[in-house]
PDB file of C-alpha atoms in Angstrom:
ATOM      1  CA  UNK A   5      65.027 115.017  46.739  1.00  0.00           C
ATOM      2  CA  UNK A   6      64.657 112.150  44.165  1.00  0.00           C
ATOM      3  CA  UNK A   7      67.918 110.562  45.877  1.00  0.00           C
ATOM      4  CA  UNK A   8      66.570 110.116  48.784  1.00  0.00           C
ATOM      5  CA  UNK A   9      63.996 108.193  47.160  1.00  0.00           C
ATOM      6  CA  UNK A  10      66.673 105.916  45.250  1.00  0.00           C
ATOM      7  CA  UNK A  11      68.637 105.197  47.997  1.00  0.00           C
ATOM      8  CA  UNK A  12      67.504 103.549  51.182  1.00  0.00           C
ATOM      9  CA  UNK A  13      68.520 104.669  54.411  1.00  0.00           C
ATOM     10  CA  UNK A  14      68.898 108.484  53.060  1.00  0.00           C
ATOM     11  CA  UNK A  15      67.547 111.654  54.059  1.00  0.00           C
ATOM     12  CA  UNK A  16      66.562 114.965  52.304  1.00  0.00           C
ATOM     13  CA  UNK A  17      66.145 118.619  52.678  1.00  0.00           C
ATOM     14  CA  UNK A  18      64.943 121.348  49.934  1.00  0.00           C
ATOM     15  CA  UNK A  19      65.296 125.202  49.982  1.00  0.00           C
ATOM     16  CA  UNK A  20      63.774 126.294  47.424  1.00  0.00           C
ATOM     17  CA  UNK A  21      62.662 130.173  46.593  1.00  0.00           C
ATOM     18  CA  UNK A  22      60.565 130.829  43.487  1.00  0.00           C
ATOM     19  CA  UNK A  23      59.403 133.907  42.229  1.00  0.00           C
ATOM     20  CA  UNK A  24      56.919 135.660  39.522  1.00  0.00           C
ATOM     21  CA  UNK A  25      58.750 138.600  38.837  1.00  0.00           C
ATOM     22  CA  UNK A  26      62.654 139.101  38.245  1.00  0.00           C
ATOM     23  CA  UNK A  27      65.289 136.139  39.588  1.00  0.00           C
ATOM     24  CA  UNK A  28      64.586 133.706  42.324  1.00  0.00           C
ATOM     25  CA  UNK A  29      68.569 133.605  42.379  1.00  0.00           C
ATOM     26  CA  UNK A  30      68.143 136.981  43.148  1.00  0.00           C
ATOM     27  CA  UNK A  31      65.291 136.539  45.532  1.00  0.00           C
ATOM     28  CA  UNK A  32      66.150 133.809  47.479  1.00  0.00           C
ATOM     29  CA  UNK A  33      70.074 132.412  46.629  1.00  0.00           C
ATOM     30  CA  UNK A  34      71.848 131.942  49.467  1.00  0.00           C
ATOM     31  CA  UNK A  35      75.684 131.315  49.236  1.00  0.00           C
ATOM     32  CA  UNK A  36      75.837 127.226  50.648  1.00  0.00           C
ATOM     33  CA  UNK A  37      78.927 128.117  53.672  1.00  0.00           C
ATOM     34  CA  UNK A  38      75.881 130.934  54.445  1.00  0.00           C
ATOM     35  CA  UNK A  39      73.251 127.743  54.718  1.00  0.00           C
ATOM     36  CA  UNK A  40      72.390 127.505  58.932  1.00  0.00           C
ATOM     37  CA  UNK A  41      70.831 125.127  60.912  1.00  0.00           C
ATOM     38  CA  UNK A  42      69.816 129.031  63.188  1.00  0.00           C
ATOM     39  CA  UNK A  43      67.934 129.780  59.593  1.00  0.00           C
ATOM     40  CA  UNK A  44      65.679 127.342  58.315  1.00  0.00           C
ATOM     41  CA  UNK A  45      63.261 125.736  60.608  1.00  0.00           C
ATOM     42  CA  UNK A  46      63.642 121.819  59.496  1.00  0.00           C
ATOM     43  CA  UNK A  47      67.522 121.672  58.622  1.00  0.00           C
ATOM     44  CA  UNK A  48      68.471 121.370  62.307  1.00  0.00           C
ATOM     45  CA  UNK A  49      66.723 117.736  62.560  1.00  0.00           C
ATOM     46  CA  UNK A  50      69.546 116.862  59.641  1.00  0.00           C
ATOM     47  CA  UNK A  51      72.067 117.712  61.942  1.00  0.00           C
ATOM     48  CA  UNK A  52      71.138 115.418  65.146  1.00  0.00           C
ATOM     49  CA  UNK A  53      72.029 112.605  62.400  1.00  0.00           C
ATOM     50  CA  UNK A  54      75.914 110.825  61.560  1.00  0.00           C
ATOM     51  CA  UNK A  55      76.537 110.855  57.829  1.00  0.00           C
ATOM     52  CA  UNK A  56      78.468 108.874  55.593  1.00  0.00           C
ATOM     53  CA  UNK A  57      78.004 111.070  52.392  1.00  0.00           C
ATOM     54  CA  UNK A  58      76.454 113.875  52.209  1.00  0.00           C
ATOM     55  CA  UNK A  59      75.670 115.222  48.596  1.00  0.00           C
ATOM     56  CA  UNK A  60      74.010 118.595  47.470  1.00  0.00           C
ATOM     57  CA  UNK A  61      72.228 119.832  44.522  1.00  0.00           C
ATOM     58  CA  UNK A  62      72.383 123.482  43.508  1.00  0.00           C
ATOM     59  CA  UNK A  63      72.360 124.930  39.791  1.00  0.00           C
ATOM     60  CA  UNK A  64      74.738 127.267  38.169  1.00  0.00           C
ATOM     61  CA  UNK A  65      74.871 129.068  34.939  1.00  0.00           C
ATOM     62  CA  UNK A  66      77.910 128.511  33.232  1.00  0.00           C
ATOM     63  CA  UNK A  67      79.091 129.977  29.922  1.00  0.00           C
ATOM     64  CA  UNK A  68      79.782 127.542  27.362  1.00  0.00           C
ATOM     65  CA  UNK A  69      83.018 126.936  28.312  1.00  0.00           C
ATOM     66  CA  UNK A  70      82.460 124.971  31.535  1.00  0.00           C
ATOM     67  CA  UNK A  71      80.749 121.672  32.200  1.00  0.00           C
ATOM     68  CA  UNK A  72      77.106 120.225  32.574  1.00  0.00           C
ATOM     69  CA  UNK A  73      77.773 119.010  35.897  1.00  0.00           C
ATOM     70  CA  UNK A  74      80.491 120.258  38.016  1.00  0.00           C
ATOM     71  CA  UNK A  75      81.191 117.928  41.283  1.00  0.00           C
ATOM     72  CA  UNK A  76      82.569 119.611  44.271  1.00  0.00           C
ATOM     73  CA  UNK A  77      82.656 119.049  47.951  1.00  0.00           C
ATOM     74  CA  UNK A  78      85.490 117.952  50.179  1.00  0.00           C
ATOM     75  CA  UNK A  79      85.164 114.052  49.136  1.00  0.00           C
ATOM     76  CA  UNK A  80      88.110 112.619  47.943  1.00  0.00           C
ATOM     77  CA  UNK A  81      89.101 112.880  44.607  1.00  0.00           C
ATOM     78  CA  UNK A  82      88.316 108.955  44.193  1.00  0.00           C
ATOM     79  CA  UNK A  83      84.640 109.389  45.401  1.00  0.00           C
ATOM     80  CA  UNK A  84      83.982 112.618  43.337  1.00  0.00           C
ATOM     81  CA  UNK A  85      85.738 110.881  40.539  1.00  0.00           C
ATOM     82  CA  UNK A  86      83.820 107.788  41.227  1.00  0.00           C
ATOM     83  CA  UNK A  87      80.731 109.789  41.185  1.00  0.00           C
ATOM     84  CA  UNK A  88      81.763 111.583  37.921  1.00  0.00           C
ATOM     85  CA  UNK A  89      81.654 108.228  36.178  1.00  0.00           C
ATOM     86  CA  UNK A  90      78.510 107.194  37.180  1.00  0.00           C
ATOM     87  CA  UNK A  91      76.763 110.131  36.004  1.00  0.00           C
ATOM     88  CA  UNK A  92      78.534 109.827  32.486  1.00  0.00           C
ATOM     89  CA  UNK A  93      77.925 106.398  32.014  1.00  0.00           C
ATOM     90  CA  UNK A  94      73.979 107.555  32.533  1.00  0.00           C
ATOM     91  CA  UNK A  95      74.218 110.870  31.214  1.00  0.00           C
ATOM     92  CA  UNK A  96      75.225 111.849  28.284  1.00  0.00           C
ATOM     93  CA  UNK A  97      76.410 115.375  29.596  1.00  0.00           C
ATOM     94  CA  UNK A  98      80.387 117.075  30.411  1.00  0.00           C
ATOM     95  CA  UNK A  99      80.924 116.081  33.964  1.00  0.00           C
ATOM     96  CA  UNK A 100      84.275 117.818  35.609  1.00  0.00           C
ATOM     97  CA  UNK A 101      85.897 117.364  39.062  1.00  0.00           C
ATOM     98  CA  UNK A 102      86.480 120.636  41.426  1.00  0.00           C
ATOM     99  CA  UNK A 103      89.964 121.878  41.309  1.00  0.00           C
ATOM    100  CA  UNK A 104      91.115 124.523  44.165  1.00  0.00           C
ATOM    101  CA  UNK A 105      91.903 127.452  41.191  1.00  0.00           C
ATOM    102  CA  UNK A 106      90.816 130.931  40.898  1.00  0.00           C
ATOM    103  CA  UNK A 107      87.658 132.145  39.091  1.00  0.00           C
ATOM    104  CA  UNK A 108      84.340 130.253  38.088  1.00  0.00           C
ATOM    105  CA  UNK A 109      85.082 126.576  38.682  1.00  0.00           C
ATOM    106  CA  UNK A 110      86.812 127.731  41.924  1.00  0.00           C
ATOM    107  CA  UNK A 111      83.943 129.592  43.179  1.00  0.00           C
ATOM    108  CA  UNK A 112      81.917 126.461  42.532  1.00  0.00           C
ATOM    109  CA  UNK A 113      83.627 124.040  44.191  1.00  0.00           C
ATOM    110  CA  UNK A 114      82.642 123.996  47.298  1.00  0.00           C
ATOM    111  CA  UNK A 115      85.553 123.195  49.339  1.00  0.00           C
ATOM    112  CA  UNK A 116      84.855 125.771  52.161  1.00  0.00           C
ATOM    113  CA  UNK A 117      84.357 124.039  55.622  1.00  0.00           C
ATOM    114  CA  UNK A 118      81.502 126.015  56.291  1.00  0.00           C
ATOM    115  CA  UNK A 119      79.130 124.532  53.032  1.00  0.00           C
ATOM    116  CA  UNK A 120      76.709 122.566  53.882  1.00  0.00           C
ATOM    117  CA  UNK A 121      77.815 119.441  52.364  1.00  0.00           C
ATOM    118  CA  UNK A 122      80.439 119.515  54.122  1.00  0.00           C
ATOM    119  CA  UNK A 123      79.629 119.739  57.800  1.00  0.00           C
ATOM    120  CA  UNK A 124      76.429 117.623  57.370  1.00  0.00           C
ATOM    121  CA  UNK A 125      78.594 114.765  56.640  1.00  0.00           C
ATOM    122  CA  UNK A 126      82.050 116.393  57.969  1.00  0.00           C
ATOM    123  CA  UNK A 127      85.742 116.077  56.266  1.00  0.00           C
ATOM    124  CA  UNK A 128      86.351 114.482  53.454  1.00  0.00           C
ATOM    125  CA  UNK A 129      82.800 113.042  53.144  1.00  0.00           C
ATOM    126  CA  UNK A 130      80.488 115.556  51.417  1.00  0.00           C
ATOM    127  CA  UNK A 131      79.865 116.153  47.292  1.00  0.00           C
ATOM    128  CA  UNK A 132      78.560 119.256  45.641  1.00  0.00           C
ATOM    129  CA  UNK A 133      76.645 118.764  42.468  1.00  0.00           C
ATOM    130  CA  UNK A 134      76.401 122.160  40.418  1.00  0.00           C
ATOM    131  CA  UNK A 135      74.030 121.219  37.502  1.00  0.00           C
ATOM    132  CA  UNK A 136      73.411 123.521  34.567  1.00  0.00           C
ATOM    133  CA  UNK A 137      69.135 124.407  33.546  1.00  0.00           C
ATOM    134  CA  UNK A 138      69.618 122.153  30.379  1.00  0.00           C
ATOM    135  CA  UNK A 139      71.240 119.390  32.495  1.00  0.00           C
ATOM    136  CA  UNK A 140      68.721 119.453  35.360  1.00  0.00           C
ATOM    137  CA  UNK A 141      65.726 119.487  33.329  1.00  0.00           C
ATOM    138  CA  UNK A 142      66.352 116.912  29.513  1.00  0.00           C
ATOM    139  CA  UNK A 143      69.031 114.619  32.381  1.00  0.00           C
ATOM    140  CA  UNK A 144      68.456 115.317  35.370  1.00  0.00           C
ATOM    141  CA  UNK A 145      67.099 111.788  37.032  1.00  0.00           C
ATOM    142  CA  UNK A 146      69.678 110.310  34.848  1.00  0.00           C
ATOM    143  CA  UNK A 147      72.261 112.295  37.056  1.00  0.00           C
ATOM    144  CA  UNK A 148      69.900 111.160  40.395  1.00  0.00           C
ATOM    145  CA  UNK A 149      70.743 107.538  39.136  1.00  0.00           C
ATOM    146  CA  UNK A 150      74.641 108.068  38.590  1.00  0.00           C
ATOM    147  CA  UNK A 151      74.950 109.297  41.822  1.00  0.00           C
ATOM    148  CA  UNK A 152      73.135 106.397  43.212  1.00  0.00           C
ATOM    149  CA  UNK A 153      74.951 103.932  41.260  1.00  0.00           C
ATOM    150  CA  UNK A 154      78.307 105.730  42.959  1.00  0.00           C
ATOM    151  CA  UNK A 155      76.697 105.566  46.322  1.00  0.00           C
ATOM    152  CA  UNK A 156      75.899 101.941  46.476  1.00  0.00           C
ATOM    153  CA  UNK A 157      79.135 100.581  45.336  1.00  0.00           C
ATOM    154  CA  UNK A 158      80.692 102.339  48.785  1.00  0.00           C
TER     155      UNK A 158
END
């Protein structure tokens, strides 16, 4: 939601789940390609707009061999690279671009057409950011600033 405050003309929607016991992920996580307007009260309002770009923010917990921020979605590689470069300018973290590959990075690539970021903005205009907990807590504001800088260049 911070990005919505950084850019004019930006909309935001969040689905958050918390639990005092066990894992919020285990209790509340819905895969991106299963998020549907029929399941969330306010989500249909977003689909009434025509978006130039959609950005979705996710947390992930990879092992040590994976990047702090992983940029997927169906947006062009050029746009995803621009976002990655701007995040690197703002934050001292490792950023990688999604590839079509098996394994962890393929699973978090955000390439599926039913992924919320892709159906909100349409083909080649969705960006999905996967972020580790450390990236979110230590560099969250700088990540938002990097994404905002990249989008302002469009």
